[in-house]
């Protein structure tokens, strides 16, 4: 390994700051180490820890180290350090099962590696005391009491302080390190001290490439036989081949790798992912490239375990794999210096790339530049259409809605539930009568003459007595839209040097217009319909598509392919104007649907089944994430901003008793997605639905259903309570009812029999989670 000036300087600064902080009083001192991807952060951190260990050896208080990383990155760092200290043994990397079981503490020179997911949940092995050993927190306590200050390395620091800052603070509070060394290419926090390495210094040492070029020569060799997806794929394959030939001329035994990223950031493949995957695999197999998983030249790394092929040894410089098809999941911590070309298929309207993903093609495979300048840059191809492009830290900017996911240690339950429908009610879908509404919207908004739109049996009669086609594309209509559309173009960047530190604004002449072809036009038109269908279900996009195409033919004599071009074209703002017509038509149709529902207002309550959700979306306007809640079934815990005081106080009570509670869940208060029980209202005539506030799974196996109230706060509370009593009596292992707080005692009271009011508590009892 060559000696690098920037590494030596950074290591020296880290060591000095660490030694100074060891002399300070108190704990939780912070040092942030920022270094670009490919600069050797793990190596530099390891070298710094080694120097700290050597310079504190023999002191009364020698430090120990804990290295925390996300996902499986801790294993990669563990083996790197183990290999680095194979001979000198200045530091001893250990995993949890290698910790001293007799004393239950860490010894000077030891570095305990832990993955974040194994220590951030109460039920995980490393945070529980067992016969096999004490928890990481108990180990930390004993280590501190033995006089050894703890240095915690937080690898990929940005991943700890993004969406889970409160949980991160809680874990670090329990470890209570003397020093937190936070390491990242894109840190989110500032420390008491900061060590930063500019990208220019890493480039000067020839460790990473000079830069990245976006869509080089994208306008070259345009073919009518290929759509944009195939064109970009062909260009990326050619660039990979050119780089391979250049390495051969240099005498370097390196087989460059092309990375192809599918557009969707979610784990499961969606229709767009599947379409692009099929296109890619067929193109690679059926053309002269002859790349398949069978012959070992194509590798696949997708979310499903069975969709991982030819990955063994793929990082080796001479691996025979030439192309890797992957998703967002592999970006973090993956080290493959031979990766040279990246083809990214973007989600619509996305203008960002993550630094972690782009960084995969930045490393120089032999840590030096070559005489052939082609080998000293990385190359990105993408179908992105934008005026500006931004490089962002990984994990930031992707979550636009509040989302909570079910904890891995929570076993889902399914309960008998009820839901309400109006008799004769249809789901929120466009009906066949929507076409009439859409047609009338065109007539009213574009001034079409109704007499020219009425047909006899012949849809296109001729002669002066039937001038139905007259003014179909009159001057008045052309004031709204243009029908002179030969092609629909997507303007993609060409030969752009990306600014890896932030935003790249495209200049004149840096974009090329690529004409969309038949298959792409159909996909874009389907996207147009899906984007403009709300509030109706996405399934209604097909109805909207059919109605639009039929009316384009009937009103304007535009047939299918031409109609799609006219609607999607940006000339004269066609696409925006058609979107506005659709919006008005859907708003009118929604009012018509609401009116029909009001006229059929009688509701029917039907039985259904409810399952504890895998994930749940919350409205950002009315909800907020709540810190310091650990035992909710979904994480993070998200609460209604206007949640009642009894609800909030009961949540606190449940968290205080998590030793007796497996998990608890805060139910929604309306809608078919949430758990409900039918009840007869106090008038004795009408029926309603009762959305129980809290579902609680006790450690003793009992399931409790509670609805928090203040005394006399809800006139229907007795009726709801009594219906709940009937429900739990019919279901074994359940209990619950309306629950109120008794202010003097601080206890929460409920009644397991029928009640007439919520003020007389003589027959009520306190809820103790250990008793159920």
XYZ file of C-alpha atoms in Angstrom, residues 188-460:
273
model
C -24.819 15.268 8.907
C -23.441 16.564 12.210
C -20.677 18.869 13.385
C -18.337 17.764 16.127
C -16.329 19.522 18.784
C -13.471 18.879 16.378
C -13.523 18.243 12.627
C -11.032 16.555 10.298
C -11.809 16.951 6.592
C -10.054 15.774 3.442
C -10.811 17.780 0.275
C -11.644 15.691 -2.796
C -8.883 17.480 -4.736
C -6.203 15.952 -2.489
C -7.528 12.429 -3.046
C -7.572 13.042 -6.810
C -4.034 14.454 -6.681
C -2.865 11.204 -5.062
C -4.602 9.325 -7.926
C -6.782 7.279 -5.571
C -10.053 8.290 -7.247
C -10.937 9.393 -10.750
C -10.650 12.975 -11.927
C -14.407 13.257 -12.322
C -17.557 11.803 -13.851
C -18.989 12.527 -17.297
C -22.748 12.304 -17.771
C -24.075 10.850 -21.060
C -20.924 11.135 -23.193
C -21.721 11.152 -26.938
C -25.385 10.360 -26.235
C -26.429 11.742 -29.648
C -24.010 9.426 -31.471
C -25.295 6.594 -33.670
C -29.015 7.233 -33.189
C -30.953 4.287 -34.611
C -34.621 4.013 -35.532
C -34.482 0.392 -34.401
C -33.797 1.226 -30.751
C -35.782 3.123 -28.146
C -34.074 5.310 -25.551
C -33.618 2.458 -23.072
C -31.874 0.328 -25.687
C -29.865 3.286 -27.001
C -28.458 4.143 -23.574
C -27.741 0.482 -22.938
C -25.844 0.184 -26.234
C -23.790 3.317 -25.487
C -22.935 2.111 -21.972
C -21.879 -1.312 -23.296
C -19.686 0.281 -25.948
C -18.041 2.545 -23.368
C -17.336 -0.471 -21.156
C -15.779 -2.252 -24.141
C -13.641 0.790 -25.015
C -12.372 0.914 -21.424
C -11.601 -2.843 -21.487
C -9.548 -2.411 -24.651
C -7.744 0.571 -23.123
C -6.774 -1.488 -20.051
C -5.421 -4.198 -22.356
C -3.253 -1.631 -24.150
C -1.893 -0.547 -20.746
C -1.095 -4.150 -19.837
C -3.523 -4.020 -16.889
C -5.398 -7.246 -16.106
C -8.670 -5.449 -15.328
C -12.097 -6.337 -16.700
C -14.198 -3.144 -16.256
C -17.721 -3.530 -14.879
C -20.907 -1.881 -16.106
C -23.472 -1.241 -13.343
C -27.148 -0.962 -14.347
C -29.500 0.401 -11.694
C -33.266 -0.102 -11.911
C -35.394 3.013 -11.305
C -37.364 2.119 -8.194
C -35.812 2.697 -4.743
C -38.203 0.290 -3.000
C -37.242 -3.290 -2.284
C -39.809 -5.036 -4.472
C -39.714 -4.859 -8.267
C -42.499 -2.750 -9.739
C -43.799 -2.886 -13.317
C -41.243 -0.345 -14.525
C -38.379 -2.310 -12.943
C -39.608 -5.529 -14.549
C -40.012 -3.917 -17.961
C -36.486 -2.468 -17.905
C -35.013 -5.680 -16.540
C -36.649 -7.699 -19.326
C -35.462 -5.193 -21.935
C -31.901 -5.269 -20.607
C -31.639 -9.044 -20.332
C -33.143 -9.671 -23.776
C -30.936 -7.031 -25.384
C -27.780 -8.443 -23.790
C -28.661 -11.963 -24.870
C -30.030 -11.368 -28.371
C -27.398 -8.894 -29.615
C -23.705 -9.433 -30.305
C -22.878 -8.720 -26.664
C -23.888 -12.260 -25.650
C -24.127 -11.545 -21.925
C -26.277 -13.877 -19.820
C -26.327 -15.184 -16.288
C -25.788 -18.652 -17.763
C -22.441 -17.810 -19.366
C -21.316 -15.850 -16.303
C -20.938 -12.467 -18.004
C -24.088 -11.000 -16.409
C -24.639 -10.785 -12.651
C -27.883 -9.898 -10.869
C -28.170 -8.356 -7.404
C -31.808 -7.635 -6.591
C -33.772 -7.681 -3.347
C -35.145 -11.202 -3.633
C -32.665 -13.832 -2.453
C -33.285 -15.952 -5.544
C -32.441 -12.920 -7.685
C -28.755 -12.928 -6.755
C -26.590 -14.581 -9.375
C -22.865 -14.654 -10.255
C -21.830 -12.435 -7.331
C -18.975 -14.579 -5.969
C -15.670 -12.852 -6.647
C -17.300 -10.061 -8.655
C -15.035 -7.479 -6.959
C -11.841 -9.148 -8.280
C -10.126 -7.135 -11.057
C -10.199 -10.039 -13.531
C -13.710 -11.351 -12.775
C -15.433 -12.478 -15.970
C -18.651 -10.620 -15.047
C -19.002 -7.625 -17.372
C -22.413 -6.252 -16.349
C -24.242 -6.122 -13.003
C -27.979 -5.456 -12.790
C -28.838 -4.068 -9.358
C -31.086 -1.892 -7.212
C -30.465 0.750 -4.542
C -29.765 -1.903 -1.894
C -26.128 -2.558 -2.872
C -24.948 1.044 -2.913
C -23.801 1.279 0.703
C -20.353 -0.003 1.588
C -19.805 -2.053 -1.571
C -16.193 -1.854 -2.756
C -15.516 -2.798 -6.404
C -12.753 -0.585 -7.902
C -13.110 -2.104 -11.394
C -16.615 -0.595 -11.720
C -16.234 1.958 -14.508
C -19.606 2.720 -16.116
C -22.980 3.346 -14.456
C -26.339 3.234 -16.265
C -29.121 4.640 -14.085
C -32.764 4.471 -15.075
C -34.444 7.240 -13.119
C -37.878 7.519 -11.599
C -39.942 10.170 -13.373
C -39.307 13.717 -12.125
C -36.276 12.668 -10.078
C -33.313 15.021 -10.471
C -30.922 13.522 -7.924
C -28.181 10.910 -7.795
C -26.799 9.614 -4.503
C -23.135 10.081 -3.761
C -22.947 6.478 -2.544
C -24.175 5.144 -5.904
C -22.116 7.448 -8.128
C -19.136 6.821 -5.857
C -19.074 3.150 -6.939
C -17.306 4.152 -10.181
C -14.892 6.682 -8.660
C -12.148 4.384 -7.374
C -8.962 3.869 -9.402
C -8.467 0.079 -9.527
C -4.643 0.249 -9.288
C -4.500 3.535 -7.345
C -2.795 5.493 -10.113
C -3.753 7.351 -13.287
C -3.054 6.031 -16.785
C -1.617 7.693 -19.902
C -4.949 7.018 -21.616
C -7.279 9.730 -20.243
C -10.291 7.490 -20.945
C -9.400 5.416 -17.882
C -9.161 8.346 -15.490
C -12.841 9.279 -15.493
C -16.090 7.562 -14.601
C -19.060 7.487 -16.944
C -22.765 7.742 -16.148
C -25.618 7.210 -18.612
C -29.187 8.066 -17.661
C -32.604 8.888 -19.110
C -32.920 11.795 -16.664
C -34.580 14.856 -18.225
C -33.822 17.970 -16.195
C -32.257 21.428 -16.272
C -30.242 20.757 -13.143
C -28.890 17.658 -11.438
C -28.011 17.285 -7.778
C -25.691 14.868 -6.019
C -27.084 14.067 -2.560
C -25.959 12.008 0.421
C -27.340 8.484 0.432
C -30.661 8.095 2.201
C -31.509 11.799 2.069
C -34.231 13.199 -0.130
C -35.977 9.919 -0.894
C -38.595 9.890 1.844
C -41.239 12.478 1.074
C -43.960 11.038 3.335
C -44.081 9.889 6.930
C -43.737 6.109 6.846
C -43.578 3.652 9.758
C -42.647 -0.011 9.326
C -43.469 -2.992 11.507
C -40.569 -4.014 13.733
C -38.869 -7.251 12.744
C -39.350 -8.731 16.236
C -43.137 -8.162 16.205
C -45.214 -11.196 15.269
C -48.213 -9.929 13.258
C -51.733 -10.624 14.478
C -55.042 -10.823 12.604
C -58.313 -9.779 14.270
C -62.003 -9.925 13.425
C -62.982 -6.403 12.456
C -65.819 -4.460 10.862
C -66.055 -1.887 8.118
C -68.747 0.349 6.699
C -69.939 0.665 3.116
C -72.842 2.521 1.570
C -75.350 0.226 -0.003
C -74.677 0.094 -3.701
C -71.452 2.020 -3.193
C -68.744 1.532 -5.783
C -65.060 1.934 -5.084
C -63.294 5.130 -6.149
C -62.965 4.132 -9.779
C -63.929 5.903 -12.964
C -67.049 4.385 -14.498
C -67.945 4.027 -18.151
C -70.016 7.228 -17.833
C -66.828 9.258 -17.233
C -66.367 9.592 -20.982
C -69.509 11.745 -21.175
C -68.145 14.053 -18.468
C -64.741 14.307 -20.158
C -66.390 15.024 -23.527
C -68.492 17.821 -22.030
C -65.390 19.300 -20.371
C -63.671 19.540 -23.771
C -66.786 21.203 -25.238
C -67.200 23.727 -22.408
C -63.540 24.691 -22.030
C -62.416 24.788 -25.663
C -65.549 26.268 -27.192
C -66.365 23.328 -29.433
C -69.640 23.578 -31.366
C -71.959 20.862 -30.089
C -73.714 20.620 -33.477
C -70.456 19.578 -35.035
C -69.964 16.821 -32.485
C -73.182 14.877 -32.994
C -72.968 11.941 -35.384
C -75.433 9.776 -37.242
C -74.647 6.124 -37.837
C -71.750 7.141 -40.043
C -69.150 8.729 -37.733
C -67.630 10.643 -40.638
